Coordinates of C-alpha atoms in Angstrom, one line a residue:
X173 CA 90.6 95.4 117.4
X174 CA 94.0 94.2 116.6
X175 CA 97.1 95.7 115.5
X176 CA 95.9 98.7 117.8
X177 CA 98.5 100.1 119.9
X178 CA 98.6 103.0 122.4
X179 CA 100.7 105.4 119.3
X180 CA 98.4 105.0 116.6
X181 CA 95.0 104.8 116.2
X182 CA 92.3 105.9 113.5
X183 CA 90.1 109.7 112.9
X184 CA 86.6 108.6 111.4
X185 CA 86.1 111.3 108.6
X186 CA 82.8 110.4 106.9
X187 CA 81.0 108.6 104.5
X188 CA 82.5 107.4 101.1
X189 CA 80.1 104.8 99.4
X190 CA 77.4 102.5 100.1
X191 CA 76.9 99.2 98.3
X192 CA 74.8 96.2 99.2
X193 CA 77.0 94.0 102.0
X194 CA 78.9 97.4 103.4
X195 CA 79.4 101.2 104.0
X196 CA 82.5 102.5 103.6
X197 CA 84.0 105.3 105.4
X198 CA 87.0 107.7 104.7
X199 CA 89.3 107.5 107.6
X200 CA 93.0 109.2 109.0
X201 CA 95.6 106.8 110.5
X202 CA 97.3 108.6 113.3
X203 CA 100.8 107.5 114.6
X204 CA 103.3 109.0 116.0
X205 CA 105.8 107.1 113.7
X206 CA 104.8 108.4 110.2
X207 CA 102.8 111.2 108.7
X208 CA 98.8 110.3 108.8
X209 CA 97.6 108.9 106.1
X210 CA 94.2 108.2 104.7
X211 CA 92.4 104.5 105.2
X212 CA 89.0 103.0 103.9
X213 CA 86.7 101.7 106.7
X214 CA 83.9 99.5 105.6
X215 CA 80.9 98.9 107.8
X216 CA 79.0 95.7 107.3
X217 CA 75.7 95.7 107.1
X218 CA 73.9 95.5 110.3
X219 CA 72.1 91.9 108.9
X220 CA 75.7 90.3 108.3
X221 CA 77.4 91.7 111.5
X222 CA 74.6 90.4 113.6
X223 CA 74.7 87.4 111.9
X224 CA 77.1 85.2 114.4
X225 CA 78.7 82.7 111.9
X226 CA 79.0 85.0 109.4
X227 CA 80.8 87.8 111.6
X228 CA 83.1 84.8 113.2
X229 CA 84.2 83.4 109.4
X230 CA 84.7 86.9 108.2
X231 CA 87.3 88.2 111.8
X232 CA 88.9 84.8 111.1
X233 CA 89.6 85.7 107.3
X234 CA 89.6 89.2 107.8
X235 CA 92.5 88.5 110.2
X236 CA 94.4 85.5 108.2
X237 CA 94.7 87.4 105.0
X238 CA 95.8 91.0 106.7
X239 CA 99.1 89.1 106.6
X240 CA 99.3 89.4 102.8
X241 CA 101.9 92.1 102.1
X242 CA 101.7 93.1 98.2
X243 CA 101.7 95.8 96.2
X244 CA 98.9 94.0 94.6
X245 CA 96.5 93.5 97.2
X246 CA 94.6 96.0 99.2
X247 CA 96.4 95.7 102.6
X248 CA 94.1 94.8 105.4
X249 CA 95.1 97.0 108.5
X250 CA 92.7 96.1 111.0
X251 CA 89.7 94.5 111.9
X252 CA 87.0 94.8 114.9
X253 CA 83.8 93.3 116.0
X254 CA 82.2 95.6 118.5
X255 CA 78.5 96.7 120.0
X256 CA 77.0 95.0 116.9
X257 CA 79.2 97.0 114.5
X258 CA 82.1 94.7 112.2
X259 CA 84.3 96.4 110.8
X260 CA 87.6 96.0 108.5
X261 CA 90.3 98.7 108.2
X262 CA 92.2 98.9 104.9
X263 CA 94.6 101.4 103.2
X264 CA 93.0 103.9 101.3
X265 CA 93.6 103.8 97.1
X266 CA 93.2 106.5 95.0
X267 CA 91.5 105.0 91.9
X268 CA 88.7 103.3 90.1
X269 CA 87.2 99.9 90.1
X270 CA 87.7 97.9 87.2
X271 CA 84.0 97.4 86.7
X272 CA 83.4 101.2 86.8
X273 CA 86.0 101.5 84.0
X274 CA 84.6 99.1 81.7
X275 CA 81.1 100.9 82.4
X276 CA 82.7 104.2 81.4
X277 CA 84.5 102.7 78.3
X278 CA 80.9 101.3 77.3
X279 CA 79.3 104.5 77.7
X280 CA 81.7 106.0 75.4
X281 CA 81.7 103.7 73.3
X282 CA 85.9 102.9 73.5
X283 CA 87.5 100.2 74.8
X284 CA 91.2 99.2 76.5
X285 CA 94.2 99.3 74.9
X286 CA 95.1 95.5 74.9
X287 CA 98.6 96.1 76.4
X288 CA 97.1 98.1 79.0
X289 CA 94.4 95.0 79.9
X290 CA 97.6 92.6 79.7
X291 CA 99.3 95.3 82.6
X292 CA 95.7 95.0 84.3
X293 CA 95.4 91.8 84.4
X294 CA 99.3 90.2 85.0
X295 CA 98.9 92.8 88.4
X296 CA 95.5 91.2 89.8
X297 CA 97.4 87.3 88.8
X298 CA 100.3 88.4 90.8
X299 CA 98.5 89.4 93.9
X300 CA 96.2 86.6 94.1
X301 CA 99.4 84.3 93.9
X302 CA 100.6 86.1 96.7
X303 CA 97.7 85.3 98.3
X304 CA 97.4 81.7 97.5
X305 CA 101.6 80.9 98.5
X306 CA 100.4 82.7 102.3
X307 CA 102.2 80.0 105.0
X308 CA 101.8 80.0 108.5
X309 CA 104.5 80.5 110.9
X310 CA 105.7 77.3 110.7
X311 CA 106.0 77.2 106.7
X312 CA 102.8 75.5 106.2
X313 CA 100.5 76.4 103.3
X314 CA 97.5 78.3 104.3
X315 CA 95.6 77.2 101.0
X316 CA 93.6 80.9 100.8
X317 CA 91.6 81.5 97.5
X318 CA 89.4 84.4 96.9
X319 CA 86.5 82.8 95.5
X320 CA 85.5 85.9 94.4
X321 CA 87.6 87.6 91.7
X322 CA 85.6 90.3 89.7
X323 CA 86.4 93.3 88.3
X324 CA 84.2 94.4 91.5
X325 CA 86.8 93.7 93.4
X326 CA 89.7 94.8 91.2
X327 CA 91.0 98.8 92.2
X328 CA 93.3 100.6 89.2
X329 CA 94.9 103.2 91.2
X330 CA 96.0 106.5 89.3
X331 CA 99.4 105.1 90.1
X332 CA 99.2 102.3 87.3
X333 CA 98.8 99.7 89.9
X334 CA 95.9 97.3 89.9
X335 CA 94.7 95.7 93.3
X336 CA 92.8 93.1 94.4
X337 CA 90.4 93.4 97.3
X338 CA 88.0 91.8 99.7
X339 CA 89.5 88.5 100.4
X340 CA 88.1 87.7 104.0
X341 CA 84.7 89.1 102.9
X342 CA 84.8 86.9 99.9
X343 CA 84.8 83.7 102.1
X344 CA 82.5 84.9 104.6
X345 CA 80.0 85.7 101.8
X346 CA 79.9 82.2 99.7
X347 CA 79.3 80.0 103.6
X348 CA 76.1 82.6 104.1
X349 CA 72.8 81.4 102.1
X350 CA 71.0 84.7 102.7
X351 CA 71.7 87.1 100.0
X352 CA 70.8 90.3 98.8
X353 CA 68.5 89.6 95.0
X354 CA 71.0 89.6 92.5
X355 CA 74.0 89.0 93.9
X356 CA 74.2 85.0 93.3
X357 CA 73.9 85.9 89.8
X358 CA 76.5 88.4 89.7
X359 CA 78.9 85.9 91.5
X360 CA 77.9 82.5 89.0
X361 CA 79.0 84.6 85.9
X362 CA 83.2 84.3 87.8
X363 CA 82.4 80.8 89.5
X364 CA 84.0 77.8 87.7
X365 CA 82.2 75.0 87.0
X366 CA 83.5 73.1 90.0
X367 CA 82.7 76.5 92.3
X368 CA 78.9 76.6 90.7
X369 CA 78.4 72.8 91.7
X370 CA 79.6 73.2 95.1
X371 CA 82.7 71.2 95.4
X372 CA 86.0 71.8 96.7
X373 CA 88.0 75.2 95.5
X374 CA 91.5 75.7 95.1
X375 CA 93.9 78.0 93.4
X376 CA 93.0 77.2 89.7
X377 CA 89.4 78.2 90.6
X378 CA 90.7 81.9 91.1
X379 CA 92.7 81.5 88.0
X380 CA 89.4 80.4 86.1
X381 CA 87.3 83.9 87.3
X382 CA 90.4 86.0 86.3
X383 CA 90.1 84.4 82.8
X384 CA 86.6 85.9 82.8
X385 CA 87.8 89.0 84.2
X386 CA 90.8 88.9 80.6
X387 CA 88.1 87.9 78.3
X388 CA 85.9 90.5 79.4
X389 CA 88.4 93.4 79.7
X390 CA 89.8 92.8 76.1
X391 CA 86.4 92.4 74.8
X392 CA 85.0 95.2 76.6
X393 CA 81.3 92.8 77.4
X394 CA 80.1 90.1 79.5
X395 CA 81.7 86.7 78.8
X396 CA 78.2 85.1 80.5
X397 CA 74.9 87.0 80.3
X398 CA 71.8 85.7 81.3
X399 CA 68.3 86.6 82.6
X400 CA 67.9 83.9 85.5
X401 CA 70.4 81.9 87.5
X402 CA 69.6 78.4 85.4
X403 CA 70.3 80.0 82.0
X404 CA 73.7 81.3 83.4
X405 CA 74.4 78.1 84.5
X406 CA 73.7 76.2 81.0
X407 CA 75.9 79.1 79.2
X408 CA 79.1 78.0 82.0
X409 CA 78.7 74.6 81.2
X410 CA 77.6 74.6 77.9
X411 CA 78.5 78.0 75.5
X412 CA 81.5 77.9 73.3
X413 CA 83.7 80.8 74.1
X414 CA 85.0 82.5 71.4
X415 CA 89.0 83.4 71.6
X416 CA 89.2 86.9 72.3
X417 CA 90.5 88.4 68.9
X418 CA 87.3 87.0 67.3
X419 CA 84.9 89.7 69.1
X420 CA 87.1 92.1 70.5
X421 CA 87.6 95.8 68.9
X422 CA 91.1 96.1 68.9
X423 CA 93.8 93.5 67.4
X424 CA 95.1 90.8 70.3
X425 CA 97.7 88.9 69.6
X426 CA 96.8 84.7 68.9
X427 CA 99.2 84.0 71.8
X428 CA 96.7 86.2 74.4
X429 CA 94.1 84.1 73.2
X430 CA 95.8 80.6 74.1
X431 CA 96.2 81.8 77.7
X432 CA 92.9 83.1 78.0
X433 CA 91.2 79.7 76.9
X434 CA 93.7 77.8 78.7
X435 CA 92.3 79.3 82.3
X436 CA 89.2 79.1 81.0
X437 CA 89.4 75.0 80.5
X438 CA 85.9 73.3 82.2
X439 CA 88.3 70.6 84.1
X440 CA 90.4 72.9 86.5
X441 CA 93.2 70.2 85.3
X442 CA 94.0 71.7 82.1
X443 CA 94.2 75.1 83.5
X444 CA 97.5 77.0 84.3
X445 CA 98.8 75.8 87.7
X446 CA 99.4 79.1 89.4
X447 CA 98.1 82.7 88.9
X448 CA 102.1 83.2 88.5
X449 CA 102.4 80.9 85.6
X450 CA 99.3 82.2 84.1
X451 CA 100.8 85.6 84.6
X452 CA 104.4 85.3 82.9
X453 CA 102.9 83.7 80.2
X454 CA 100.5 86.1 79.1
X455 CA 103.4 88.8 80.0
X456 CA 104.8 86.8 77.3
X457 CA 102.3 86.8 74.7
X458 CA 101.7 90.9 74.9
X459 CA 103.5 92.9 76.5
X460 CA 102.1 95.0 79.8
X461 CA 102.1 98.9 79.3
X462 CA 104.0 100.3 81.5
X463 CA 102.3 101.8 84.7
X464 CA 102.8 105.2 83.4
X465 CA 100.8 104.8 80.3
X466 CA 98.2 102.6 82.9
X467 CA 98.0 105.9 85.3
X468 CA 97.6 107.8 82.2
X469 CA 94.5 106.1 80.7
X470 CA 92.8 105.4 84.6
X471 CA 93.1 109.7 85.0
X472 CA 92.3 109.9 81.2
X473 CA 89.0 107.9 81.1
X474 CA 88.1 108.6 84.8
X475 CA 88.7 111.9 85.1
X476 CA 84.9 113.5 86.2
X477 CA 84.8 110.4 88.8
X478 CA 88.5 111.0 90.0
X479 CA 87.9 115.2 90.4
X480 CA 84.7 114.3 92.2
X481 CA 85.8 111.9 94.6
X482 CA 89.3 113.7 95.0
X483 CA 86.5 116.9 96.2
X484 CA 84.0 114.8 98.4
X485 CA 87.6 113.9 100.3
X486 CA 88.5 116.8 100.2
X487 CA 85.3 118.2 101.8
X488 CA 85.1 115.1 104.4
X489 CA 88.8 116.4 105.7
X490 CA 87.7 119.6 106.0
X491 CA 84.7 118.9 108.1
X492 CA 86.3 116.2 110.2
X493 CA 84.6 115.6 113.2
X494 CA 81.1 116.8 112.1
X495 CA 79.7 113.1 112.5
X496 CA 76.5 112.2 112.9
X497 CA 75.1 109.7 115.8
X498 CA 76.0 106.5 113.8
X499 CA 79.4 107.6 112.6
X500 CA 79.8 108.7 115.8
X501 CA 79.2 105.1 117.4
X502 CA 82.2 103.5 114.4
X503 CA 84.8 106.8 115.7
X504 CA 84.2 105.1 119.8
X505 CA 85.0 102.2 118.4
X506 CA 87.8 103.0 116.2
X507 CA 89.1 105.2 118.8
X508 CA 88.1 104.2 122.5
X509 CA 90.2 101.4 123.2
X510 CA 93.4 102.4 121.9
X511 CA 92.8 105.6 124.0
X512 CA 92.0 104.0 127.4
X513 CA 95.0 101.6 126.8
X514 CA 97.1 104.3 126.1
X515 CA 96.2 105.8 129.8
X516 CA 96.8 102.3 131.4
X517 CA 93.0 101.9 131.6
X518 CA 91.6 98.7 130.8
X519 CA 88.2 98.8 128.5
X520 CA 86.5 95.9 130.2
X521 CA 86.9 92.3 132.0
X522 CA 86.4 89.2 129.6
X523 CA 83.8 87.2 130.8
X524 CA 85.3 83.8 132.4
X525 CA 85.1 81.2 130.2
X526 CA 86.4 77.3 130.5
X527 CA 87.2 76.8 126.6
X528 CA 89.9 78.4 124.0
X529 CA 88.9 81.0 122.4
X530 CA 88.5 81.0 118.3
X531 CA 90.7 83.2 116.5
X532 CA 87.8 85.7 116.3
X533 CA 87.0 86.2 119.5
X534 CA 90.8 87.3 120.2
X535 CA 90.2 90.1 118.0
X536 CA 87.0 91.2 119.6
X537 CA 86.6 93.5 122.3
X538 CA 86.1 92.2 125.4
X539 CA 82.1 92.3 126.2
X540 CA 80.7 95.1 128.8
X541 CA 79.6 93.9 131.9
X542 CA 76.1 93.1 132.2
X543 CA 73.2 94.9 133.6
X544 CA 69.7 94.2 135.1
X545 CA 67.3 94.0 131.6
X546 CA 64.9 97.0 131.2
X547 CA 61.4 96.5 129.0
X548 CA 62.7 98.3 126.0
X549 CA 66.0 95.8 126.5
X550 CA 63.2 93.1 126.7
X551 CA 61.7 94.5 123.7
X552 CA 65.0 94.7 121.4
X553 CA 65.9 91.0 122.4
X554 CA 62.7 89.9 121.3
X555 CA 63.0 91.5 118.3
X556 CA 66.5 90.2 117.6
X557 CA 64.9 86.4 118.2
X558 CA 62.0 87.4 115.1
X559 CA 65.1 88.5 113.1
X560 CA 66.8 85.4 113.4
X561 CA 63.7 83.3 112.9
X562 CA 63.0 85.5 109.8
X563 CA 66.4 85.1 108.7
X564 CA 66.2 80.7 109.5
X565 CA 63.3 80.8 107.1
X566 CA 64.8 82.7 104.7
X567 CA 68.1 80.7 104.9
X568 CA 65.8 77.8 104.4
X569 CA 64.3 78.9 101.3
X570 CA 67.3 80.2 99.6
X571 CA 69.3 77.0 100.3
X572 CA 66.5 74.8 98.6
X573 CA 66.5 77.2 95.7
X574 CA 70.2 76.9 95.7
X575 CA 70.0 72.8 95.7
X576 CA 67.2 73.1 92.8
X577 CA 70.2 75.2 90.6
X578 CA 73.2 72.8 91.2
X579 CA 70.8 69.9 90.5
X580 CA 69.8 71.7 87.2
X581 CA 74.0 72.0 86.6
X582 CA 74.4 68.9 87.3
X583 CA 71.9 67.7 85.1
X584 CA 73.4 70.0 82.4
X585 CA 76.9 68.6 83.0
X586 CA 75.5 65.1 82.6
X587 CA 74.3 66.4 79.2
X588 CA 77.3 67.9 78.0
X589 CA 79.1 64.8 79.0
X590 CA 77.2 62.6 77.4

């Protein structure tokens, strides 16, 4: 793990949420610096972290992007790849997901205050442009894009702050073909035309996804809704989207509209340049609420999630250490090393090797030496080889399903072109 020294390491409290790629845990960082506070610690799922490409790409990005420092991105603390387990430490928010705000709003029939989506929305711009002007440490442009923006992955603290998330799982996710049902669909509906055909992504293509993520937060609906992945497709190259003011509830400003359509512009040419440029102009056009009025809405229209989450917390710090045998497993590996370094003990010999390591395997830790295989060990490695046959096939499949959809876009775009 990195970033681990012998003052401070992390208590494993229990379990917060599950979701399709990851578990995540509620966690207490311990240093002897600062007062303990309270971190997320997501688990991937035991497919992905097994999954040796995947687990490599996502310690290389997990890693790269921890270096973003902004009050608009969820700050990666630390990351770990360990006994089959990866894992990605990041500081806790108290808050809602964008996507669970919009389902509340639709429940009840309401909708966001346009000045409080502009406030929403400037935030999320600004952190991604932090993320896209990252440099290495000799000045040189890094060229990170999230390739994911969605209100998924967009976190409206109680503080009025909006965040963006899940940057190194973002990259990790779009090079792995396997995938659960569902969740190419849910990502085409962000991607940009260039994204959906499989070309090269840059900054602009994030700026496209958070024009989805304006147009759907004024609006308070989908901006692309389809059944199956080749109707989706025809509606991103083909629909006519309606400025915002046309279909929205409230009354938005013609100004709003110009920057919405403007970063949602087919040829990522006649988009705005930046995420910062995109974000002073629409500051601009509507003024944000301020973040007290933000904090004020989030606790307003999330209360019953808020009081229940702010209890299960509550309830996991008060039964710290009552872990089960997996949770157990995360808390050794969260814990272990920092503690044997901390008594001069070292946790295990590298195995020789004649190459350079990647950047991921200088955040692993260090392999246990090996012992004399048992029948059940026997058994399990056997196993593991069906898995990864299973998961070749399955790869296989997906990718010429994949192929089939971008040839169908690509047909479509001939269309439209013509």
């Amino acid at each position: 793990m990195t970033n681990l020294v012998s003052a401070e390491h992390y208590q494993l409290l229990g379990e917060l949420a599950s979701g399709g790629m990851a578990t995540v845990f509620l966690g207490r960082r311990r240093s002897r610096r600062s007062r303990q506070e309270l971190v997320a610690i997501k688990s991937m799922r035991q497919e992905l972290a097994e999954d040796e490409a995947f687990a490599t790409m996502f310690l290389d990005e997990a890693t790269l992007t921890s270096r973003i420092k902004h009050p608009n991105v969820v700050q990666t603390l630390d990351v770990a790849s360990e006994g089959g387990k990866l894992l990605i430490v990041m500081e806790y928010v108290e808050g809602i997901s964008l996507s669970r705000l919009l389902e509340l709003l639709m429940q009840a029939r309401g909708s966001i205050p346009p000045r409080i989506v502009v406030a929403i929305v400037c935030d999320l711009l600004r952190g991604l442009h932090a993320a896209h002007e990252l440099v290495d440490g000799s000045n040189r442009p890094l060229f990170v894009v999230h390739r994911d923006v969605s209100p998924q992955n967009v976190i409206v603290g109680t503080d009025g702050v909006a965040r963006i998330l899940d940057f190194g799982v973002a990259k990790a996710s779009s090079q792995r073909h396997v995938t659960m049902r569902g969740e190419i669909k849910g990502k085409l509906a962000y991607m940009p035309p260039e994204q959906a055909l499989g070309e090269m992504v840059d900054r602009r293509s994030d700026v496209y996804a958070a024009g989805v993520v304006l147009w759907e937060t004024l609006v308070g609906r989908r901006l692309f809704d389809a059944r199956s992945e080749e109707e989706l497709v025809r509606q991103i190259f083909d629909a006519q989207i309606d400025p915002p003011s046309l279909v929205a509830d409230e009354p938005i400003p013609s100004a709003v509209d110009r920057v919405c359509l403007r970063a949602l512009t087919h040829a990522r040419e006649g988009r705005w340049s930046t995420a910062e440029e995109m974000a002073d102009a629409l500051a601009a056009a509507l003024s944000p609420a301020h973040r007290e009025d933000v904090s004020a809405f989030v606790r307003r229209t999330a209360a019953a999630d808020l009081h229940e989450r702010a209890r299960h917390v509550q309830d996991l710090e008060q039964n710290a250490g009552a872990l089960d045998a997996e949770t157990q497993t995360l808390q050794h590996i969260l814990t272990g090393r920092a503690e044997r370094t901390a008594r001069g003990v070292p946790s295990a010999p590298p195995p020789p090797t004649s190459r350079r390591p990647t950047t991921a395997e200088h955040v692993r830790m260090p392999a246990a030496t090996p012992r004399r295989e048992s029948s059940r060990s026997t058994q399990r490695r056997e196993a593991r080889r069906k898995r990864r046959r299973m998961r070749l096939v399955l790869g296989f499949v997906t990718g010429i399903l994949v192929i089939l959809v971008l040839m169908l876009a690509a047909l479509i775009l001939g269309r439209h072109a013509s």
